[in-house]
């Protein structure tokens, strides 16, 4: 058996280009968050920069432990994640309408963000060493492992993060060789169940249903409805609608445009980017995301070890889905959910989570053990 | 599927997702770009519309009749009352207000002046700081506003209650459109904030003392109250010709604002005043000016303090009238001196008018009328708020009294001035057409001469018996007939010779219409329609009308249980001609009164044809409860016949129409104790039945038309215009009130040559010349006029017209007389002045002498004093 690589070897073999792109997106985010911080109580740009530095450090630290060791500890991590989620429900702090944070000194930790990565690790490990997911019945375990944290996150309530786990599960299963027919049946059943749950009293919070209604009524001209119902979406679309091709730069004009945009430093940072740098900025961001995802997927393709592959695919899926949902909701393509834009939105937990995920992918790429999976998922 | 391919699919899906998002952004920026640009601009900028002051209205000498004054308003913002906590600085004591949902301020402004920094703030009373101001604290402000104690707080509380109601309604509305409970509270909170933040005007025209008190309120005693300014229309001579000046009022609602803003976006603001009647309405857009605009942008704190642009408002044009205020005022005094003390009805104001115009140019020189009201008083508001419905009826030249007391109107004022048949707002000069009586004779004479048909007789022997008003005029010719106002001469002229009469019946209406009788006076007075000339009524079924009256009655009074028993009297026609709606309206009121006062469910309605004169049928409606015998206690009211002054007409009619006897029996029955307790007697007069039929005088109207009675109605302005035509030798002028607009002299409409034979005009003028010398107005005092002034005139006395009769109230006298005096005065080297004077009275006076006396005084003032003064000043003609 091949000896594990040393830290130095891993650092040497790590995909520095991928880390560079991740850092670039993050610094780009710092810039936009700084613009969004104008007129706010705190300088979120500076806070974001600090988290970027911490995140980079954590990312490099992740290289210290071979990813297979991490995968091996998946049950412990999973249990820890579940405990944290339970703690949130027990002693967590509320945001505007939800109970999502754990206070650790001056740091507010959002375990649901961390749980996204833990679930990817859990599923990567679980699927790697199981063959059951190729049967319909065998899908039950992966689903059960996903549903548990998902229900706990929904209970906070954080529907956006909870629903994000589903595409991650589906993609990982599909890539790992689950049959598309089985997954399709489950998806259809899930949709029907979701509709039934929506109309079942007591399952969804009123504000969660309200976001769906707001999404459906987003083109209403009723001012009262806009104010009471579509306040976030209306302002977000307004900022996007009035942005010019090259944006208004970092001056007063941009501030004038975005000053009434709520949560502009976190969930609604994409319209701020549009107002600041216009389509040029969008082009840069999309380009960076495209390159980033491409590099993560390239890592998955290069690695022959199945759990490493699944880790990379899982991370790519989480990041891609979250980016699309966040940007889509700010322009009215999805209902508003509290999902930050990866590497861009202000928020320590989110940034740290994605740097951990990035660290995992770097780890996978650096380790690259000479071990062949059974059938190579094919 | 191979792993690699799956990853490619995943990556492609991601790229497609990003492309869709990009496409959506492009859609927002291009297809919906304008919408979002507008929304963003509205968010960042605040555009304030600056109301332009309305232009002034002044008389020919520059005396201001109407102008806009800036007044202070006390506005109230409930937000500061409800949602503000207060803290006071423990160093300087100044009270600061802050939102209850935000922390109190940390520093006070006094810090800048203090050597010691960081003055701390302490709440005055943490327990009660969120409570509204104690009511007692408003006392000094109430005193300054001259309000009773507690009134201001009550007004504020009323506003807050209103806001609460609106907020509740908003909640219901949001619920109705499918908003969830979770957001409804948000919506209600936002609505409340919006309403409470908006200053609401509580009082207008507040005193300087109150303004100072609110402005210098450092202690925050009057928080929530603020001072605003607004423009208010002021009429320095408030009761001068209010009917023709008209009145203004604020826009009624958002719908009216939007409708007018679509038409005149540059002139309308949300606080604009709009001319509702008279000249204020006719020249509204010239007077309105052009609104200004101020665009403010938000500062760093989000407050609209940065001026982006400002366009000042441009005031409206000044409207200079050709009338002379001083002479008009004197005319008002003379009308009051010579006229009756009361109007048509007991307790009503005296009624009359005097109008004079330049007979060559048509410019109006004097405009006076009674009764008047002060445009500065609230009566104007009453009109503007409640009389908009009456505009429709004004179009139809018929007054329908409002049956309900408008809110906020004093009942006494309402009954005296508004509910009456001849309402206060009707101009007696241009809007109220009545029978011209004998003043019509010069026009009839001219019409007969102009017809081309020789007069049937050159001289006529008047016995003084067959016509009222004649007391043996002897043998009279045309000129003498005018001078002594011989009724028999003109009645015979129109009816004696069948061949000639037929020509006159056909040509007289055309002649009079060409002269302006029955025509709208001018574009600027377009509000006043044509008056009425040969009324346009049509046939209708009596039975159907009764059915409709009952239906209306039951609809308005669901509790009324009436089973009418309708019988047609002997000889009663199935159809009658007349004003159907008027007929229904009267019948409905009569039935309702009968039901209310007797409680009887079975009410008999009987109709009897009193007179059928071919062109005119008079019917009597008897309404009585069936099954009751005690009639004596019931109020008795009846109207006397219209032609009491023409007994011979009645006698002949009575002989020819058997039903006429019914009226005599009716009177007799009254004398015997009255079995019929309520009778409404209606005149239904018939003119042409449709536009297709050429206007012509009907045979049975001929005698009445000859003496200015019957179907003939005219306004004083129309009569003055006709006199101007005689004065200038046969050219019809257009009366014009506006002399200058914005300093520019307005050209007069060119006079229309009526192609009269000067010899005919000379004959009529000869007859009119002698009226003030040895005719009917010889004792009116015209001898006091300067020698160089020659007066041509005609007196007239006419009985009440049917337009008013139906609205008389029980117990009131029903006979009304119109005392006319019309003519023109000539001075060598000057344009003649045509005039018309009318006084309405319940008493008969000798041949309109009261009007003649008033006219003599007015002309004397004009020619002795005013004309020379006006020549010397800028007000010269």
PDB file of N, CA and C in Angstrom, chain A residues 207-241:
ATOM      1  N   UNK A 207     -44.594  32.290   6.875  1.00  0.00           N
ATOM      2  CA  UNK A 207     -43.726  33.139   6.060  1.00  0.00           C
ATOM      3  C   UNK A 207     -43.092  32.354   4.918  1.00  0.00           C
ATOM      4  N   UNK A 208     -42.961  31.028   5.129  1.00  0.00           N
ATOM      5  CA  UNK A 208     -42.393  30.216   4.050  1.00  0.00           C
ATOM      6  C   UNK A 208     -43.383  30.087   2.893  1.00  0.00           C
ATOM      7  N   UNK A 209     -44.632  29.877   3.279  1.00  0.00           N
ATOM      8  CA  UNK A 209     -45.675  29.849   2.234  1.00  0.00           C
ATOM      9  C   UNK A 209     -45.758  31.206   1.559  1.00  0.00           C
ATOM     10  N   UNK A 210     -45.546  32.211   2.389  1.00  0.00           N
ATOM     11  CA  UNK A 210     -45.693  33.574   1.892  1.00  0.00           C
ATOM     12  C   UNK A 210     -44.688  33.896   0.797  1.00  0.00           C
ATOM     13  N   UNK A 211     -43.507  33.304   0.923  1.00  0.00           N
ATOM     14  CA  UNK A 211     -42.478  33.563  -0.089  1.00  0.00           C
ATOM     15  C   UNK A 211     -42.899  32.972  -1.437  1.00  0.00           C
ATOM     16  N   UNK A 212     -43.577  31.865  -1.372  1.00  0.00           N
ATOM     17  CA  UNK A 212     -44.064  31.257  -2.608  1.00  0.00           C
ATOM     18  C   UNK A 212     -45.137  32.159  -3.220  1.00  0.00           C
ATOM     19  N   UNK A 213     -46.038  32.649  -2.343  1.00  0.00           N
ATOM     20  CA  UNK A 213     -47.091  33.543  -2.849  1.00  0.00           C
ATOM     21  C   UNK A 213     -46.470  34.816  -3.418  1.00  0.00           C
ATOM     22  N   UNK A 214     -45.482  35.329  -2.694  1.00  0.00           N
ATOM     23  CA  UNK A 214     -44.817  36.554  -3.157  1.00  0.00           C
ATOM     24  C   UNK A 214     -44.185  36.323  -4.522  1.00  0.00           C
ATOM     25  N   UNK A 215     -43.630  35.145  -4.707  1.00  0.00           N
ATOM     26  CA  UNK A 215     -43.009  34.812  -5.982  1.00  0.00           C
ATOM     27  C   UNK A 215     -44.051  34.800  -7.097  1.00  0.00           C
ATOM     28  N   UNK A 216     -45.225  34.233  -6.785  1.00  0.00           N
ATOM     29  CA  UNK A 216     -46.279  34.143  -7.796  1.00  0.00           C
ATOM     30  C   UNK A 216     -46.890  35.503  -8.086  1.00  0.00           C
ATOM     31  N   UNK A 217     -46.909  36.389  -7.076  1.00  0.00           N
ATOM     32  CA  UNK A 217     -47.542  37.709  -7.235  1.00  0.00           C
ATOM     33  C   UNK A 217     -46.517  38.797  -7.529  1.00  0.00           C
ATOM     34  N   UNK A 218     -45.332  38.405  -7.986  1.00  0.00           N
ATOM     35  CA  UNK A 218     -44.267  39.407  -8.074  1.00  0.00           C
ATOM     36  C   UNK A 218     -44.516  40.491  -9.107  1.00  0.00           C
ATOM     37  N   UNK A 219     -45.388  40.261 -10.065  1.00  0.00           N
ATOM     38  CA  UNK A 219     -45.632  41.286 -11.085  1.00  0.00           C
ATOM     39  C   UNK A 219     -46.811  42.181 -10.745  1.00  0.00           C
ATOM     40  N   UNK A 220     -47.346  42.044  -9.554  1.00  0.00           N
ATOM     41  CA  UNK A 220     -48.478  42.887  -9.157  1.00  0.00           C
ATOM     42  C   UNK A 220     -48.029  44.346  -9.068  1.00  0.00           C
ATOM     43  N   UNK A 221     -48.950  45.245  -9.478  1.00  0.00           N
ATOM     44  CA  UNK A 221     -48.650  46.682  -9.423  1.00  0.00           C
ATOM     45  C   UNK A 221     -49.155  47.302  -8.113  1.00  0.00           C
ATOM     46  N   UNK A 222     -49.785  46.497  -7.316  1.00  0.00           N
ATOM     47  CA  UNK A 222     -50.364  47.000  -6.071  1.00  0.00           C
ATOM     48  C   UNK A 222     -49.243  47.435  -5.124  1.00  0.00           C
ATOM     49  N   UNK A 223     -49.221  48.725  -4.812  1.00  0.00           N
ATOM     50  CA  UNK A 223     -48.123  49.252  -4.012  1.00  0.00           C
ATOM     51  C   UNK A 223     -48.101  48.637  -2.620  1.00  0.00           C
ATOM     52  N   UNK A 224     -49.289  48.481  -2.064  1.00  0.00           N
ATOM     53  CA  UNK A 224     -49.352  47.917  -0.713  1.00  0.00           C
ATOM     54  C   UNK A 224     -48.832  46.481  -0.714  1.00  0.00           C
ATOM     55  N   UNK A 225     -49.173  45.777  -1.770  1.00  0.00           N
ATOM     56  CA  UNK A 225     -48.736  44.387  -1.877  1.00  0.00           C
ATOM     57  C   UNK A 225     -47.213  44.325  -2.009  1.00  0.00           C
ATOM     58  N   UNK A 226     -46.682  45.254  -2.797  1.00  0.00           N
ATOM     59  CA  UNK A 226     -45.223  45.288  -2.972  1.00  0.00           C
ATOM     60  C   UNK A 226     -44.560  45.548  -1.629  1.00  0.00           C
ATOM     61  N   UNK A 227     -45.129  46.539  -0.907  1.00  0.00           N
ATOM     62  CA  UNK A 227     -44.509  46.921   0.360  1.00  0.00           C
ATOM     63  C   UNK A 227     -44.579  45.785   1.366  1.00  0.00           C
ATOM     64  N   UNK A 228     -45.733  45.167   1.434  1.00  0.00           N
ATOM     65  CA  UNK A 228     -45.920  44.197   2.499  1.00  0.00           C
ATOM     66  C   UNK A 228     -45.401  42.815   2.111  1.00  0.00           C
ATOM     67  N   UNK A 229     -45.317  42.539   0.844  1.00  0.00           N
ATOM     68  CA  UNK A 229     -45.186  41.179   0.371  1.00  0.00           C
ATOM     69  C   UNK A 229     -43.888  40.958  -0.386  1.00  0.00           C
ATOM     70  N   UNK A 230     -43.603  41.872  -1.283  1.00  0.00           N
ATOM     71  CA  UNK A 230     -42.509  41.685  -2.222  1.00  0.00           C
ATOM     72  C   UNK A 230     -41.426  42.722  -2.046  1.00  0.00           C
ATOM     73  N   UNK A 231     -41.288  43.184  -0.840  1.00  0.00           N
ATOM     74  CA  UNK A 231     -40.368  44.296  -0.590  1.00  0.00           C
ATOM     75  C   UNK A 231     -38.957  43.951  -1.087  1.00  0.00           C
ATOM     76  N   UNK A 232     -38.430  42.807  -0.679  1.00  0.00           N
ATOM     77  CA  UNK A 232     -37.069  42.422  -1.050  1.00  0.00           C
ATOM     78  C   UNK A 232     -36.951  42.245  -2.561  1.00  0.00           C
ATOM     79  N   UNK A 233     -37.870  41.467  -3.092  1.00  0.00           N
ATOM     80  CA  UNK A 233     -37.782  41.129  -4.511  1.00  0.00           C
ATOM     81  C   UNK A 233     -37.966  42.374  -5.376  1.00  0.00           C
ATOM     82  N   UNK A 234     -38.916  43.232  -4.984  1.00  0.00           N
ATOM     83  CA  UNK A 234     -39.179  44.449  -5.760  1.00  0.00           C
ATOM     84  C   UNK A 234     -37.913  45.299  -5.841  1.00  0.00           C
ATOM     85  N   UNK A 235     -37.270  45.500  -4.703  1.00  0.00           N
ATOM     86  CA  UNK A 235     -36.074  46.344  -4.703  1.00  0.00           C
ATOM     87  C   UNK A 235     -34.918  45.675  -5.427  1.00  0.00           C
ATOM     88  N   UNK A 236     -34.838  44.377  -5.290  1.00  0.00           N
ATOM     89  CA  UNK A 236     -33.764  43.666  -5.956  1.00  0.00           C
ATOM     90  C   UNK A 236     -33.921  43.769  -7.477  1.00  0.00           C
ATOM     91  N   UNK A 237     -35.151  43.559  -7.943  1.00  0.00           N
ATOM     92  CA  UNK A 237     -35.395  43.663  -9.384  1.00  0.00           C
ATOM     93  C   UNK A 237     -35.202  45.098  -9.861  1.00  0.00           C
ATOM     94  N   UNK A 238     -35.562  46.026  -8.991  1.00  0.00           N
ATOM     95  CA  UNK A 238     -35.415  47.438  -9.377  1.00  0.00           C
ATOM     96  C   UNK A 238     -33.935  47.772  -9.576  1.00  0.00           C
ATOM     97  N   UNK A 239     -33.100  47.318  -8.656  1.00  0.00           N
ATOM     98  CA  UNK A 239     -31.658  47.590  -8.779  1.00  0.00           C
ATOM     99  C   UNK A 239     -31.119  46.929 -10.045  1.00  0.00           C
ATOM    100  N   UNK A 240     -31.537  45.687 -10.284  1.00  0.00           N
ATOM    101  CA  UNK A 240     -31.064  44.994 -11.487  1.00  0.00           C
ATOM    102  C   UNK A 240     -31.564  45.708 -12.737  1.00  0.00           C
ATOM    103  N   UNK A 241     -32.816  46.167 -12.675  1.00  0.00           N
ATOM    104  CA  UNK A 241     -33.438  46.792 -13.844  1.00  0.00           C
ATOM    105  C   UNK A 241     -32.813  48.120 -14.220  1.00  0.00           C
TER     106      UNK A 241
END
